[in-house]
Coordinates of C-alpha atoms in Angstrom, one line a residue:
Chain A
S18 CA 7.5 11.7 7.7
A19 CA 8.4 9.2 10.5
V20 CA 10.6 6.1 10.3
I21 CA 8.8 2.8 10.0
S22 CA 10.9 -0.4 10.5
Q23 CA 10.0 -4.0 10.2
K24 CA 11.8 -7.1 11.5
P25 CA 12.9 -9.4 10.0
S26 CA 13.4 -8.0 6.5
R27 CA 13.3 -11.5 5.1
D28 CA 13.2 -15.1 6.3
I29 CA 13.1 -18.6 5.0
C30 CA 10.9 -20.9 7.2
Q31 CA 9.9 -24.5 7.2
R32 CA 6.3 -25.5 6.8
G33 CA 4.4 -26.0 10.0
T34 CA 6.4 -23.3 11.9
S35 CA 5.4 -19.8 12.9
L36 CA 7.0 -16.4 12.3
T37 CA 6.4 -13.2 14.1
I38 CA 6.9 -9.9 12.2
Q39 CA 7.4 -6.7 14.1
C40 CA 6.5 -3.2 13.0
Q41 CA 7.9 -0.2 14.9
V42 CA 7.2 3.5 14.2
D43 CA 9.2 6.3 15.8
S44 CA 6.1 8.4 16.5
Q45 CA 2.5 7.8 17.5
V46 CA 0.1 6.8 14.9
T47 CA -3.7 6.5 14.8
M48 CA -4.0 3.5 12.5
M49 CA -1.8 0.5 11.8
F50 CA -2.6 -2.1 9.1
W51 CA -1.1 -5.4 7.9
Y52 CA -1.1 -6.3 4.2
R53 CA 0.0 -9.3 2.3
Q54 CA 1.4 -9.3 -1.2
Q55 CA 1.7 -12.7 -2.9
P56 CA 4.2 -13.1 -5.7
G57 CA 3.2 -11.0 -8.7
Q58 CA 0.1 -9.8 -7.1
S59 CA -1.2 -6.6 -5.6
L60 CA -1.6 -5.9 -1.9
T61 CA -4.4 -7.4 0.1
L62 CA -5.4 -6.2 3.6
I63 CA -5.1 -8.8 6.3
A64 CA -6.3 -6.8 9.3
T65 CA -6.4 -3.5 11.1
A66 CA -4.4 -3.6 14.2
N67 CA -6.3 -1.9 17.0
Q68 CA -4.5 -0.5 20.0
G69 CA -5.5 -2.3 23.2
S70 CA -8.1 -4.5 21.6
E71 CA -8.5 -7.4 19.1
A72 CA -7.6 -6.7 15.5
T73 CA -10.2 -6.4 12.8
Y74 CA -9.7 -9.1 10.2
E75 CA -10.7 -9.0 6.5
S76 CA -12.7 -11.8 4.9
G77 CA -10.5 -14.8 4.3
F78 CA -8.1 -14.0 7.2
V79 CA -8.6 -15.4 10.7
I80 CA -7.0 -14.7 14.0
D81 CA -5.8 -18.3 14.6
K82 CA -3.7 -18.1 11.4
F83 CA -2.6 -14.4 11.7
P84 CA -2.7 -13.3 15.3
I85 CA -1.9 -9.6 15.7
S86 CA -1.0 -7.6 18.7
R87 CA -0.8 -3.8 19.1
P88 CA 0.2 -3.0 22.7
N89 CA 0.8 0.7 22.1
L90 CA 0.6 3.5 19.5
T91 CA 4.0 2.8 18.0
F92 CA 4.3 -1.0 17.8
S93 CA 2.5 -4.0 16.3
T94 CA 3.3 -7.6 15.6
L95 CA 1.8 -10.1 13.0
T96 CA 2.4 -13.8 13.4
V97 CA 2.0 -16.2 10.5
S98 CA 1.1 -19.5 12.1
N99 CA 1.5 -23.1 10.9
M100 CA 3.0 -21.9 7.7
S101 CA 2.6 -23.5 4.3
P102 CA 4.3 -22.6 1.0
E103 CA 1.1 -20.6 0.1
D104 CA 2.1 -18.2 2.8
S105 CA 5.2 -17.1 0.9
S106 CA 4.6 -13.4 0.4
I107 CA 5.8 -10.0 1.3
Y108 CA 4.1 -8.8 4.5
L109 CA 3.9 -5.1 5.0
C110 CA 2.7 -2.9 7.8
S111 CA 1.3 0.6 7.0
V112 CA 0.5 3.5 9.3
E113 CA -1.5 6.6 9.3
F114 CA -0.5 9.5 11.5
T115 CA -2.6 11.4 14.1
S116 CA -2.3 14.7 12.2
G117 CA -2.0 15.8 8.7
R118 CA -3.8 14.7 5.6
R119 CA -4.2 11.1 6.7
E120 CA -1.6 9.8 4.2
Q121 CA -0.5 6.2 4.7
Y122 CA 3.1 5.1 4.7
F123 CA 4.5 1.6 4.5
G124 CA 7.3 -0.2 6.3
P125 CA 10.0 -1.8 4.2
G126 CA 8.2 -5.2 4.2
T127 CA 9.1 -8.7 5.3
R128 CA 9.9 -11.1 2.5
L129 CA 8.8 -14.6 3.7
T130 CA 9.6 -17.8 1.9
V131 CA 8.1 -21.1 3.2
T132 CA 9.8 -24.3 2.1
Chain B
A8 CA -16.5 -5.7 -7.8
Q9 CA -13.1 -4.2 -8.5
K10 CA -12.9 -0.8 -6.7
I11 CA -9.6 0.3 -8.4
T12 CA -8.9 -0.5 -12.0
Q13 CA -5.5 0.0 -13.6
T14 CA -5.9 -1.1 -17.2
Q15 CA -2.2 -0.9 -18.2
P16 CA -0.3 -4.0 -17.1
G17 CA 2.9 -2.6 -18.6
M18 CA 4.1 0.7 -20.0
F19 CA 7.3 1.9 -21.7
V20 CA 8.6 5.4 -21.7
Q21 CA 11.8 7.0 -22.9
E22 CA 14.0 8.8 -20.5
K23 CA 13.1 12.5 -20.1
E24 CA 9.6 12.0 -21.6
A25 CA 6.4 12.3 -19.6
V26 CA 4.1 9.3 -19.0
T27 CA 0.5 8.9 -17.7
L28 CA -0.5 5.9 -15.7
D29 CA -4.3 5.3 -15.7
C30 CA -6.5 4.7 -12.6
T31 CA -10.2 4.6 -12.4
Y32 CA -12.1 3.9 -9.2
D33 CA -15.6 3.0 -8.0
T34 CA -17.2 4.3 -4.8
S35 CA -20.4 5.7 -3.5
D36 CA -18.8 7.5 -0.7
Q37 CA -18.5 11.3 -0.8
S38 CA -15.4 11.3 1.3
Y39 CA -12.5 9.3 0.0
G40 CA -8.8 9.5 -0.7
L41 CA -6.7 8.4 -3.6
F42 CA -3.1 7.3 -3.4
W43 CA -0.3 6.4 -5.7
Y44 CA 2.6 4.2 -4.6
K45 CA 5.8 3.1 -6.3
Q46 CA 7.2 -0.4 -5.7
P47 CA 10.8 -1.0 -6.9
S48 CA 12.1 -4.5 -7.2
S49 CA 13.3 -4.3 -3.5
G50 CA 9.6 -4.6 -2.5
E51 CA 9.2 -1.5 -0.4
M52 CA 6.1 0.6 -1.0
I53 CA 7.0 4.3 -1.6
F54 CA 4.3 6.9 -1.1
L55 CA 4.1 9.3 -4.0
I56 CA 1.0 11.4 -3.9
Y57 CA -2.4 11.8 -2.3
Q58 CA -5.6 13.4 -3.5
G59 CA -8.6 13.9 -1.3
S60 CA -12.1 13.8 -2.8
Y61 CA -12.8 17.4 -1.6
D62 CA -9.5 18.8 -2.8
E63 CA -10.2 21.3 -5.5
Q64 CA -6.8 21.4 -7.0
N65 CA -4.9 18.5 -8.5
A66 CA -2.2 17.2 -6.2
T67 CA 1.5 17.7 -7.2
E68 CA 4.7 16.4 -5.6
G69 CA 7.8 17.3 -7.5
R70 CA 7.8 15.4 -10.8
Y71 CA 4.5 13.6 -9.9
S72 CA 1.1 15.1 -10.4
L73 CA -2.3 13.5 -10.1
N74 CA -4.9 14.3 -12.8
F75 CA -8.1 14.1 -10.8
Q76 CA -11.4 14.0 -12.7
K77 CA -14.0 13.4 -10.1
A78 CA -17.0 13.1 -12.5
R79 CA -15.2 10.5 -14.5
K80 CA -13.9 8.8 -11.3
S81 CA -10.3 8.8 -12.6
A82 CA -7.1 9.6 -10.8
N83 CA -4.3 9.3 -13.3
L84 CA -0.6 9.7 -12.3
V85 CA 1.6 11.9 -14.5
I86 CA 5.3 11.5 -14.2
S87 CA 7.2 14.3 -15.9
A88 CA 10.8 14.0 -17.2
S89 CA 11.1 10.3 -16.6
Q90 CA 14.3 8.9 -15.1
L91 CA 15.8 5.4 -15.3
G92 CA 15.1 5.1 -11.6
D93 CA 11.4 5.5 -12.2
S94 CA 11.3 1.9 -13.5
A95 CA 9.1 0.1 -11.0
M96 CA 5.5 -1.1 -10.3
Y97 CA 3.0 1.6 -9.6
F98 CA -0.1 1.0 -7.6
C99 CA -3.2 3.2 -7.3
A100 CA -5.2 2.8 -4.1
M101 CA -8.3 4.3 -2.6
R102 CA -9.4 4.8 1.0
E103 CA -13.1 5.1 1.7
V104 CA -14.0 6.7 5.0
G105 CA -17.0 4.3 5.2
A106 CA -14.7 1.3 4.9
G107 CA -12.4 1.7 7.9
Y108 CA -9.6 3.7 6.4
A109 CA -7.6 0.7 5.0
L110 CA -6.5 0.9 1.4
N111 CA -8.0 -0.9 -1.6
F112 CA -5.3 -1.4 -4.3
G113 CA -5.4 -1.8 -8.0
K114 CA -3.4 -4.6 -9.8
G115 CA -0.6 -2.2 -10.6
T116 CA 1.2 -1.0 -13.7
S117 CA 4.8 -2.0 -14.5
L118 CA 6.7 1.0 -15.9
L119 CA 10.0 0.6 -17.8
V120 CA 12.0 3.7 -18.6
T121 CA 14.4 3.2 -21.4
P122 CA 17.5 5.3 -22.3

């Protein structure tokens, strides 16, 4: 399987600021997704990152709060805007490759704490 | 409605024993995939095993096997010969082709392997 990296791995941010998380894959992928995992909870899909077009957001998530870019087949960013303590979570990107059995793999995650 | 149900919030198993983690799912799609992931305390999501709805044989990956009972809509994970390093959260997830390929996760089961 390919290598998926995320930057930063963790951060502590002040409320009202924004943080951009990067997800990089070392081979081309068909699908990229962003998930949020709040403390002690399961994973919730934020959006599907579409290459060359606007992301597709799930109910409860909006572009102004979580803008996403995907300029090519190996890279995507998620920005958490105007942060509040409720945004403290692990943010994970996942990818699905162009060939094979459509298994999905996750990056190592970004652990965000908002104070 | 909950699409993935994991009824065991916590499980204990002794080292070298086998353990079964339960997962039931709800879908009206004919084509879907079922996944199991391991999440240690570090927060990364480690892909363990995948079962496609059309796969006739139960999936196996080393010490992991998936007991797939389609008529009962269950996809239980069996870990054989448990090791101390297996202590982690385990998540069952489903991808429905009709729902855009993103994963829908259960609430997870915390597994503790004791010496």
